[in-house]
Coordinates of N, CA and C in Angstrom, one line a residue:
Chain A
A110 N 51.1 115.2 97.9 CA 51.4 115.8 96.6 C 50.2 116.6 96.1
Q111 N 50.5 117.6 95.3 CA 49.5 118.5 94.8 C 48.7 117.7 93.7
K112 N 47.4 118.0 93.7 CA 46.6 117.4 92.6 C 45.4 118.3 92.4
I113 N 45.0 118.4 91.1 CA 43.8 119.1 90.7 C 43.0 118.2 89.8
T114 N 41.7 118.1 90.1 CA 40.8 117.2 89.4 C 39.6 117.9 88.8
Q115 N 39.4 117.9 87.5 CA 38.2 118.4 86.9 C 37.6 117.2 86.2
T116 N 36.4 116.8 86.7 CA 35.8 115.6 86.2 C 34.8 115.7 85.1
Q117 N 34.6 117.0 84.6 CA 33.7 117.2 83.5 C 34.4 117.6 82.3
P118 N 34.6 116.6 81.3 CA 35.3 117.0 80.1 C 34.6 118.0 79.3
G119 N 33.2 117.9 79.3 CA 32.4 118.9 78.5 C 31.1 119.2 79.2
M120 N 30.7 120.4 79.0 CA 29.4 120.9 79.6 C 28.7 121.7 78.6
F121 N 27.3 121.6 78.6 CA 26.5 122.4 77.8 C 25.6 123.3 78.7
V122 N 25.4 124.5 78.3 CA 24.5 125.4 79.1 C 23.7 126.3 78.1
Q123 N 22.5 126.5 78.4 CA 21.7 127.4 77.6 C 22.1 128.9 77.9
E124 N 22.1 129.7 76.8 CA 22.4 131.1 77.0 C 21.6 131.7 78.1
K125 N 22.1 132.6 78.9 CA 21.5 133.3 80.0 C 21.3 132.4 81.3
E126 N 21.6 131.2 81.2 CA 21.5 130.3 82.4 C 22.8 130.3 83.1
A127 N 22.8 129.9 84.4 CA 24.0 129.7 85.2 C 24.6 128.3 85.0
V128 N 25.9 128.2 85.2 CA 26.5 126.9 85.1 C 27.6 126.8 86.1
T129 N 27.8 125.6 86.6 CA 28.9 125.3 87.6 C 29.9 124.3 87.0
L130 N 31.2 124.7 87.1 CA 32.2 123.9 86.6 C 33.0 123.4 87.9
D131 N 33.1 122.0 88.0 CA 33.6 121.4 89.2 C 35.2 121.4 89.2
C132 N 35.7 121.5 90.4 CA 37.1 121.4 90.6 C 37.4 120.9 92.0
T133 N 38.1 119.8 92.2 CA 38.6 119.4 93.5 C 40.1 119.4 93.5
Y134 N 40.7 119.6 94.7 CA 42.1 119.8 94.8 C 42.6 119.0 96.0
D135 N 43.9 118.8 96.0 CA 44.5 118.1 97.1 C 45.9 118.7 97.4
T136 N 46.1 119.1 98.6 CA 47.4 119.6 99.0 C 47.5 119.4 100.5
S137 N 48.7 119.3 101.0 CA 48.9 119.2 102.5 C 49.4 120.6 103.0
D138 N 49.6 121.5 102.2 CA 50.0 122.8 102.6 C 48.8 123.7 103.0
P139 N 48.8 124.3 104.2 CA 47.7 125.1 104.6 C 47.5 126.4 103.9
S140 N 48.6 126.8 103.2 CA 48.6 128.1 102.5 C 48.6 127.8 101.0
Y141 N 47.6 128.1 100.3 CA 47.5 127.9 98.9 C 46.5 128.8 98.2
G142 N 46.7 128.9 96.9 CA 45.8 129.7 96.1 C 45.1 128.9 95.0
L143 N 43.9 129.2 94.7 CA 43.2 128.5 93.7 C 42.8 129.5 92.6
F144 N 42.9 129.1 91.4 CA 42.7 130.0 90.2 C 41.9 129.3 89.2
W145 N 41.2 130.1 88.4 CA 40.5 129.6 87.2 C 41.0 130.5 86.0
Y146 N 41.2 129.7 84.9 CA 41.6 130.4 83.7 C 40.7 130.0 82.6
K147 N 40.5 130.9 81.6 CA 39.7 130.6 80.5 C 40.6 130.5 79.2
Q148 N 40.3 129.6 78.4 CA 41.0 129.5 77.1 C 40.0 129.4 76.0
P149 N 39.8 130.6 75.3 CA 38.9 130.6 74.2 C 39.5 129.8 73.0
S150 N 38.8 129.7 71.9 CA 39.2 128.9 70.8 C 40.5 129.6 70.1
S151 N 40.7 130.9 70.4 CA 41.9 131.6 69.8 C 43.1 131.1 70.5
G152 N 43.0 130.5 71.7 CA 44.2 129.8 72.3 C 44.8 130.5 73.5
E153 N 44.6 131.8 73.7 CA 45.3 132.4 74.8 C 44.7 132.0 76.2
M154 N 45.4 132.1 77.2 CA 45.0 131.8 78.6 C 44.7 133.1 79.3
I155 N 43.5 133.1 79.8 CA 43.0 134.3 80.5 C 42.7 134.0 81.9
F156 N 43.3 134.8 82.9 CA 43.0 134.6 84.3 C 41.7 135.2 84.6
L157 N 40.8 134.4 85.3 CA 39.5 134.8 85.7 C 39.3 135.2 87.1
I158 N 39.7 134.3 88.0 CA 39.4 134.5 89.4 C 40.3 133.8 90.3
Y159 N 40.5 134.3 91.6 CA 41.4 133.8 92.5 C 40.7 133.6 93.9
Q160 N 41.1 132.5 94.6 CA 40.6 132.3 96.0 C 41.8 131.8 96.8
G161 N 42.0 132.5 97.9 CA 43.1 132.1 98.8 C 42.6 131.2 99.9
S162 N 43.4 130.3 100.4 CA 43.0 129.3 101.4 C 42.5 129.9 102.7
Y163 N 42.9 131.1 103.0 CA 42.5 131.7 104.2 C 41.3 132.7 104.0
D164 N 40.9 132.9 102.8 CA 39.8 133.8 102.5 C 38.5 133.2 103.1
Q165 N 37.8 134.0 103.9 CA 36.6 133.6 104.5 C 35.4 133.6 103.5
Q166 N 35.4 134.5 102.6 CA 34.3 134.7 101.6 C 34.7 134.2 100.3
N167 N 33.7 133.7 99.6 CA 33.9 133.3 98.2 C 34.3 134.5 97.3
A168 N 35.2 134.2 96.4 CA 35.6 135.3 95.5 C 34.6 135.5 94.4
T169 N 34.5 136.7 94.0 CA 33.6 137.1 92.9 C 34.3 138.1 92.0
E170 N 34.0 137.9 90.7 CA 34.6 138.8 89.7 C 33.5 139.0 88.6
G171 N 32.7 140.0 88.7 CA 31.6 140.1 87.7 C 30.7 138.9 87.7
R172 N 30.6 138.3 86.5 CA 29.7 137.1 86.4 C 30.3 135.8 86.9
Y173 N 31.5 135.9 87.3 CA 32.2 134.7 87.8 C 32.3 134.7 89.4
S174 N 32.0 133.6 89.9 CA 32.2 133.4 91.4 C 32.8 132.0 91.6
L175 N 33.5 132.0 92.7 CA 34.2 130.7 93.1 C 33.5 130.2 94.3
N176 N 32.9 129.0 94.2 CA 32.3 128.4 95.4 C 33.3 127.5 96.1
F177 N 33.9 128.1 97.2 CA 35.0 127.5 97.9 C 34.5 126.7 99.1
Q178 N 34.7 125.4 99.1 CA 34.3 124.6 100.2 C 35.6 123.9 100.7
K179 N 36.2 124.5 101.7 CA 37.6 124.1 102.1 C 37.6 122.7 102.6
A180 N 36.6 122.3 103.4 CA 36.6 121.0 104.1 C 36.4 119.9 103.0
R181 N 35.7 120.2 101.9 CA 35.6 119.2 100.9 C 36.7 119.3 99.8
K182 N 37.5 120.3 100.0 CA 38.6 120.6 99.0 C 38.0 120.8 97.6
S183 N 37.0 121.6 97.5 CA 36.5 121.9 96.2 C 36.5 123.4 95.9
A184 N 36.6 123.8 94.7 CA 36.7 125.2 94.3 C 36.0 125.3 92.9
N185 N 34.7 125.2 93.0 CA 33.9 125.2 91.7 C 33.7 126.6 91.2
L186 N 33.8 126.8 89.9 CA 33.5 128.1 89.2 C 32.1 128.1 88.8
V187 N 31.4 129.2 89.2 CA 30.0 129.5 88.8 C 30.0 130.7 87.8
I188 N 29.4 130.4 86.7 CA 29.3 131.5 85.7 C 27.8 131.8 85.7
S189 N 27.4 133.0 86.0 CA 26.0 133.4 85.9 C 25.7 134.0 84.6
A190 N 24.4 133.9 84.2 CA 23.9 134.5 83.0 C 24.9 134.2 81.8
S191 N 25.0 133.0 81.4 CA 26.0 132.6 80.4 C 25.8 133.3 79.1
Q192 N 26.9 133.6 78.4 CA 26.9 134.3 77.1 C 27.6 133.4 76.1
L193 N 27.3 133.6 74.9 CA 27.9 132.8 73.8 C 29.4 132.9 73.9
G194 N 29.9 134.1 74.3 CA 31.3 134.3 74.4 C 32.0 133.5 75.5
D195 N 31.2 132.9 76.3 CA 31.7 132.1 77.4 C 32.1 130.7 76.9
S196 N 31.7 130.3 75.7 CA 32.2 129.0 75.2 C 33.7 129.0 75.1
A197 N 34.3 128.1 75.8 CA 35.7 128.0 75.9 C 36.1 126.8 76.7
M198 N 37.4 126.6 76.9 CA 38.0 125.7 77.8 C 38.3 126.4 79.1
Y199 N 38.0 125.7 80.2 CA 38.2 126.4 81.5 C 39.1 125.4 82.4
F200 N 40.1 126.0 82.9 CA 41.1 125.3 83.7 C 41.1 125.8 85.2
C201 N 41.1 124.8 86.1 CA 41.3 125.1 87.5 C 42.7 124.9 87.8
A202 N 43.3 125.7 88.7 CA 44.7 125.6 89.0 C 45.0 125.9 90.4
M203 N 46.1 125.4 90.9 CA 46.4 125.6 92.3 C 47.9 125.9 92.5
R204 N 48.2 126.8 93.4 CA 49.6 127.1 93.7 C 49.7 127.1 95.3
D205 N 50.7 126.3 95.8 CA 51.0 126.4 97.2 C 52.4 126.9 97.5
T206 N 52.8 126.9 98.7 CA 54.1 127.4 99.0 C 55.2 126.4 98.9
G207 N 54.9 125.2 98.6 CA 55.8 124.1 98.6 C 56.8 124.0 97.5
G208 N 56.5 124.6 96.3 CA 57.4 124.3 95.2 C 57.4 125.4 94.1
F209 N 56.7 126.5 94.4 CA 56.7 127.7 93.5 C 56.0 127.3 92.2
K210 N 55.3 126.3 92.2 CA 54.7 125.9 90.9 C 53.2 126.0 91.0
T211 N 52.6 126.3 89.8 CA 51.2 126.2 89.6 C 50.8 125.0 88.8
I212 N 49.9 124.1 89.4 CA 49.5 123.0 88.6 C 48.1 123.1 88.2
F213 N 47.7 122.4 87.1 CA 46.5 122.6 86.4 C 45.7 121.3 86.3
G214 N 44.4 121.4 86.3 CA 43.5 120.3 86.0 C 43.5 120.1 84.5
A215 N 42.7 119.0 84.1 CA 42.7 118.7 82.7 C 41.8 119.6 81.9
G216 N 40.9 120.3 82.6 CA 40.1 121.3 81.9 C 38.7 120.8 81.6
T217 N 37.7 121.8 81.5 CA 36.4 121.5 81.1 C 36.0 122.4 79.9
R218 N 35.5 121.8 78.9 CA 35.1 122.6 77.7 C 33.6 122.9 77.9
L219 N 33.3 124.2 77.9 CA 32.0 124.7 78.0 C 31.4 125.1 76.7
F220 N 30.2 124.6 76.4 CA 29.5 125.1 75.2 C 28.2 125.8 75.6
V221 N 28.1 127.0 75.1 CA 26.9 127.8 75.4 C 26.0 127.8 74.2
K222 N 24.8 127.4 74.4 CA 23.8 127.2 73.3 C 22.9 128.5 73.2
A223 N 22.7 128.9 72.0 CA 21.8 130.1 71.8 C 20.3 129.6 71.9
Chain B
N801 N 51.5 147.8 76.7 CA 51.4 146.7 77.7 C 51.6 145.4 76.9
A802 N 52.8 145.0 76.7 CA 53.1 143.7 75.9 C 52.8 142.5 76.8
G803 N 53.1 142.6 78.1 CA 52.9 141.4 79.0 C 54.0 140.4 78.7
V804 N 53.5 139.2 78.3 CA 54.4 138.1 78.0 C 54.4 137.9 76.5
T805 N 55.6 137.9 75.9 CA 55.7 137.8 74.4 C 56.4 136.5 74.1
Q806 N 55.9 135.7 73.3 CA 56.4 134.4 73.0 C 56.5 134.2 71.5
T807 N 57.7 133.7 71.0 CA 57.9 133.5 69.6 C 58.6 132.1 69.4
P808 N 58.3 131.5 68.2 CA 57.3 131.8 67.2 C 55.9 131.4 67.6
K809 N 54.9 131.7 66.8 CA 53.6 131.2 67.0 C 53.3 129.8 66.5
F810 N 54.0 129.5 65.4 CA 53.8 128.2 64.8 C 55.2 127.7 64.4
Q811 N 55.4 126.4 64.4 CA 56.7 125.8 64.0 C 56.5 124.3 63.6
V812 N 57.1 124.0 62.5 CA 57.1 122.6 62.1 C 58.5 122.1 62.0
L813 N 58.8 121.0 62.7 CA 60.2 120.5 62.7 C 60.1 119.0 62.2
K814 N 61.3 118.6 61.7 CA 61.4 117.2 61.4 C 62.1 116.6 62.6
T815 N 61.9 115.3 62.8 CA 62.5 114.5 63.9 C 64.0 114.7 63.9
G816 N 64.5 115.1 65.0 CA 66.0 115.3 65.2 C 66.4 116.7 65.0
Q817 N 65.6 117.6 64.5 CA 66.0 119.0 64.4 C 65.9 119.6 65.8
S818 N 66.6 120.8 65.9 CA 66.5 121.5 67.1 C 65.9 122.9 66.9
M819 N 65.4 123.5 68.0 CA 64.9 124.8 67.9 C 64.8 125.4 69.4
T820 N 64.7 126.7 69.4 CA 64.6 127.4 70.7 C 63.3 128.3 70.6
L821 N 62.5 128.1 71.7 CA 61.3 129.0 71.8 C 61.7 130.2 72.7
Q822 N 61.4 131.3 72.3 CA 61.8 132.5 73.0 C 60.6 133.1 73.8
C823 N 60.9 133.6 75.0 CA 59.9 134.2 75.8 C 60.5 135.4 76.6
A824 N 59.7 136.5 76.6 CA 60.1 137.7 77.3 C 58.9 138.3 78.0
Q825 N 59.1 138.9 79.2 CA 58.1 139.5 79.9 C 58.5 140.9 80.4
D826 N 57.6 141.8 80.4 CA 57.9 143.2 80.8 C 57.2 143.6 82.0
M827 N 56.8 142.7 82.9 CA 56.1 142.9 84.1 C 56.9 142.9 85.4
N828 N 58.3 142.8 85.2 CA 59.2 142.7 86.3 C 58.9 141.5 87.2
H829 N 58.4 140.5 86.7 CA 58.2 139.3 87.5 C 59.5 138.5 87.7
N830 N 59.6 137.9 88.9 CA 60.8 137.1 89.2 C 60.7 135.7 88.6
S831 N 59.5 135.1 88.7 CA 59.4 133.7 88.2 C 58.8 133.6 86.8
M832 N 59.4 132.6 86.1 CA 58.9 132.4 84.7 C 58.8 130.8 84.6
Y833 N 57.9 130.4 83.6 CA 57.6 129.0 83.5 C 57.4 128.6 82.0
W834 N 57.6 127.4 81.8 CA 57.3 126.8 80.5 C 56.4 125.6 80.7
Y835 N 55.2 125.7 80.1 CA 54.2 124.6 80.1 C 54.0 124.0 78.7
R836 N 53.6 122.8 78.7 CA 53.0 122.2 77.4 C 51.6 121.8 77.7
Q837 N 50.8 122.0 76.6 CA 49.4 121.6 76.7 C 49.1 120.6 75.7
D838 N 48.6 119.5 76.1 CA 48.2 118.3 75.3 C 46.7 118.0 75.6
P839 N 46.0 117.6 74.6 CA 44.5 117.3 74.7 C 44.3 116.4 75.9
G840 N 43.3 116.8 76.8 CA 42.9 115.9 77.9 C 43.9 115.9 79.1
M841 N 45.0 116.7 79.0 CA 46.0 116.6 80.0 C 46.2 118.0 80.7
G842 N 45.5 119.0 80.3 CA 45.7 120.3 80.9 C 47.1 120.8 80.5
L843 N 47.6 121.6 81.4 CA 49.0 122.2 81.2 C 49.9 121.5 82.2
R844 N 51.0 121.0 81.6 CA 52.0 120.3 82.4 C 53.3 121.2 82.4
L845 N 53.9 121.3 83.6 CA 55.1 122.1 83.7 C 56.3 121.4 83.2
I846 N 57.1 122.1 82.4 CA 58.3 121.5 81.8 C 59.5 122.0 82.7
Y847 N 59.7 123.3 82.8 CA 60.7 123.9 83.6 C 60.2 125.2 84.1
Y848 N 60.8 125.6 85.2 CA 60.5 126.9 85.7 C 61.8 127.6 86.3
S849 N 61.7 128.9 86.4 CA 62.8 129.7 87.0 C 62.2 130.6 88.0
A850 N 62.5 130.3 89.3 CA 62.0 131.0 90.4 C 62.5 132.5 90.5
S851 N 63.7 132.6 90.0 CA 64.3 133.9 90.0 C 65.5 133.9 89.0
E852 N 65.9 135.1 88.6 CA 67.0 135.2 87.7 C 68.2 134.4 88.2
G853 N 68.8 133.5 87.3 CA 69.9 132.7 87.7 C 69.6 131.4 88.2
T854 N 68.3 131.0 88.3 CA 68.0 129.7 88.8 C 67.0 129.1 87.8
T855 N 67.1 127.8 87.6 CA 66.1 127.0 86.9 C 65.9 125.7 87.5
D856 N 64.7 125.1 87.4 CA 64.4 123.8 88.0 C 63.5 123.0 87.1
K857 N 63.6 121.7 87.2 CA 62.7 120.8 86.4 C 61.3 120.8 87.0
G858 N 60.4 120.7 86.0 CA 59.0 120.5 86.4 C 58.6 119.1 86.3
E859 N 57.4 118.9 85.8 CA 56.8 117.5 85.7 C 57.3 116.7 84.5
V860 N 57.6 117.4 83.4 CA 57.9 116.7 82.2 C 59.2 117.4 81.5
P861 N 60.4 117.3 82.2 CA 61.5 118.0 81.6 C 62.3 117.3 80.5
N862 N 62.1 116.0 80.4 CA 62.9 115.2 79.5 C 62.8 115.7 78.1
G863 N 64.0 115.9 77.4 CA 64.0 116.3 76.0 C 64.1 117.8 75.9
Y864 N 64.1 118.6 77.0 CA 64.1 120.0 77.0 C 65.3 120.6 77.8
N865 N 65.7 121.8 77.4 CA 66.6 122.6 78.2 C 66.1 124.0 78.3
V866 N 66.5 124.7 79.3 CA 66.1 126.1 79.4 C 67.2 127.0 79.8
S867 N 67.0 128.3 79.5 CA 68.0 129.3 79.9 C 67.3 130.5 80.4
R868 N 67.6 131.0 81.6 CA 67.1 132.2 82.1 C 68.1 133.3 81.8
L869 N 68.0 133.9 80.7 CA 69.0 134.8 80.1 C 69.2 136.1 81.0
N870 N 68.1 136.6 81.5 CA 68.1 137.7 82.4 C 66.7 137.7 83.1
K871 N 66.4 138.8 83.8 CA 65.1 138.8 84.5 C 63.9 138.7 83.5
R872 N 64.1 139.3 82.3 CA 63.0 139.4 81.3 C 62.8 138.1 80.5
E873 N 63.9 137.4 80.2 CA 63.8 136.4 79.2 C 64.1 135.0 79.7
F874 N 63.3 134.0 79.1 CA 63.4 132.6 79.6 C 63.1 131.8 78.3
S875 N 64.2 131.1 77.8 CA 64.0 130.4 76.6 C 64.0 128.8 76.8
L876 N 63.3 128.2 75.9 CA 63.1 126.7 76.0 C 63.7 126.1 74.7
R877 N 64.6 125.1 74.9 CA 65.3 124.5 73.7 C 65.0 123.1 73.6
L878 N 64.7 122.7 72.4 CA 64.5 121.3 72.1 C 65.8 120.9 71.3
E879 N 66.6 120.0 71.8 CA 67.9 119.7 71.2 C 67.7 118.8 70.0
S880 N 66.8 117.8 70.2 CA 66.6 116.8 69.1 C 65.1 116.5 69.2
A881 N 64.3 117.1 68.3 CA 62.9 117.1 68.5 C 62.4 115.6 68.1
A882 N 61.3 115.3 68.9 CA 60.7 114.0 68.7 C 59.2 114.2 68.5
P883 N 58.5 113.3 67.7 CA 57.1 113.4 67.5 C 56.3 113.6 68.8
S884 N 56.8 113.0 69.9 CA 56.1 113.1 71.2 C 56.1 114.6 71.8
Q885 N 56.9 115.4 71.2 CA 57.0 116.8 71.6 C 56.1 117.7 70.8
T886 N 55.3 117.1 69.9 CA 54.2 117.9 69.3 C 53.2 118.3 70.3
S887 N 53.0 119.6 70.4 CA 52.2 120.2 71.5 C 52.1 121.7 71.3
V888 N 51.3 122.2 72.2 CA 51.2 123.7 72.3 C 52.0 124.1 73.5
Y889 N 53.0 125.0 73.4 CA 53.8 125.4 74.4 C 53.5 126.8 74.9
F890 N 53.4 127.0 76.2 CA 53.1 128.3 76.8 C 54.2 128.7 77.7
C891 N 54.6 130.0 77.6 CA 55.4 130.6 78.5 C 54.6 131.4 79.5
A892 N 54.9 131.5 80.7 CA 54.2 132.3 81.7 C 55.1 132.9 82.7
S893 N 54.6 134.0 83.3 CA 55.4 134.7 84.4 C 54.4 134.9 85.5
G894 N 55.0 135.1 86.7 CA 54.1 135.2 87.9 C 54.6 135.7 89.2
G895 N 55.1 136.9 89.2 CA 55.4 137.6 90.4 C 56.5 136.9 91.2
T896 N 56.5 137.0 92.5 CA 57.6 136.4 93.3 C 57.1 134.9 93.6
P897 N 58.1 134.0 93.6 CA 57.7 132.6 93.6 C 57.0 132.1 94.9
W898 N 57.3 132.8 96.0 CA 56.6 132.3 97.3 C 55.2 132.9 97.5
N899 N 54.8 133.8 96.6 CA 53.4 134.3 96.7 C 52.5 133.4 96.0
Y900 N 51.8 132.6 96.8 CA 50.9 131.6 96.3 C 49.6 132.3 95.7
N901 N 49.5 133.6 96.0 CA 48.3 134.3 95.4 C 48.6 135.0 94.1
S902 N 49.7 134.7 93.5 CA 50.0 135.3 92.2 C 49.5 134.5 91.1
P903 N 48.6 135.1 90.2 CA 48.2 134.4 89.0 C 49.3 134.4 88.0
L904 N 49.2 133.5 87.1 CA 50.2 133.5 86.0 C 49.7 134.3 84.9
H905 N 50.6 135.0 84.2 CA 50.4 135.7 83.0 C 51.0 134.9 81.8
F906 N 50.2 134.6 80.8 CA 50.6 133.7 79.8 C 51.0 134.5 78.5
G907 N 51.9 133.9 77.7 CA 52.1 134.3 76.3 C 51.0 133.6 75.5
N908 N 51.0 133.9 74.2 CA 49.9 133.4 73.3 C 50.1 132.0 72.8
G909 N 51.2 131.4 73.2 CA 51.5 130.0 72.9 C 52.2 129.8 71.6
T910 N 52.9 128.6 71.5 CA 53.6 128.2 70.2 C 53.0 126.8 69.9
R911 N 52.5 126.7 68.7 CA 52.0 125.4 68.3 C 53.1 124.7 67.5
L912 N 53.7 123.6 68.1 CA 54.8 122.9 67.5 C 54.3 121.6 67.0
T913 N 54.7 121.3 65.8 CA 54.5 120.0 65.2 C 55.8 119.4 64.8
V914 N 56.0 118.1 65.2 CA 57.2 117.4 64.9 C 56.9 116.2 64.0
T915 N 57.4 116.2 62.8 CA 57.0 115.1 61.9 C 58.1 114.0 61.8

């Protein structure tokens, strides 16, 4: 069965420093996609970054990168040079070919300190 | 570029009342989804529609019904609201259902309170 685990309910980071948000997943499907979404206090869900199970390189999108370790089934989000606007809830998600569904972790709330 | 439009934004119901949450997308996506978000539990799938004319139960379907009216619209109905259905509801759409590389596009959410 699919499962996404985010073990950090809350994280603090100093402005301009890098931070890693943890995500582990479980699926028996060899074909799957991993996603990170950001939810600011205004409530909308914003897609940040995607990593496919067959991708050889870690995905990057601006200050966001995904540290993909397939053997460990982890897909950690790295935010470099944190900004105050990065304070938000972050969700890890996965979609495989088995059921057309995207499942989400419980989320990590990130606080960026000035 | 409207994307996914969801109405209403806020709603307060009394126990036993009914209501329908509306969702429309203009991205020509085949699949559409309804999630609920509760503190500490992430987003849980209520129902989804892989394509026009089909609907399927997700993780937490009890107490809800859905209608895929056409390719653009996917509504969620609470027939007899209960306090346990107090939540934030999100509609999302996401390309063809077998493309596991398709991110979801979300509406802005509906905050529902059932008293």
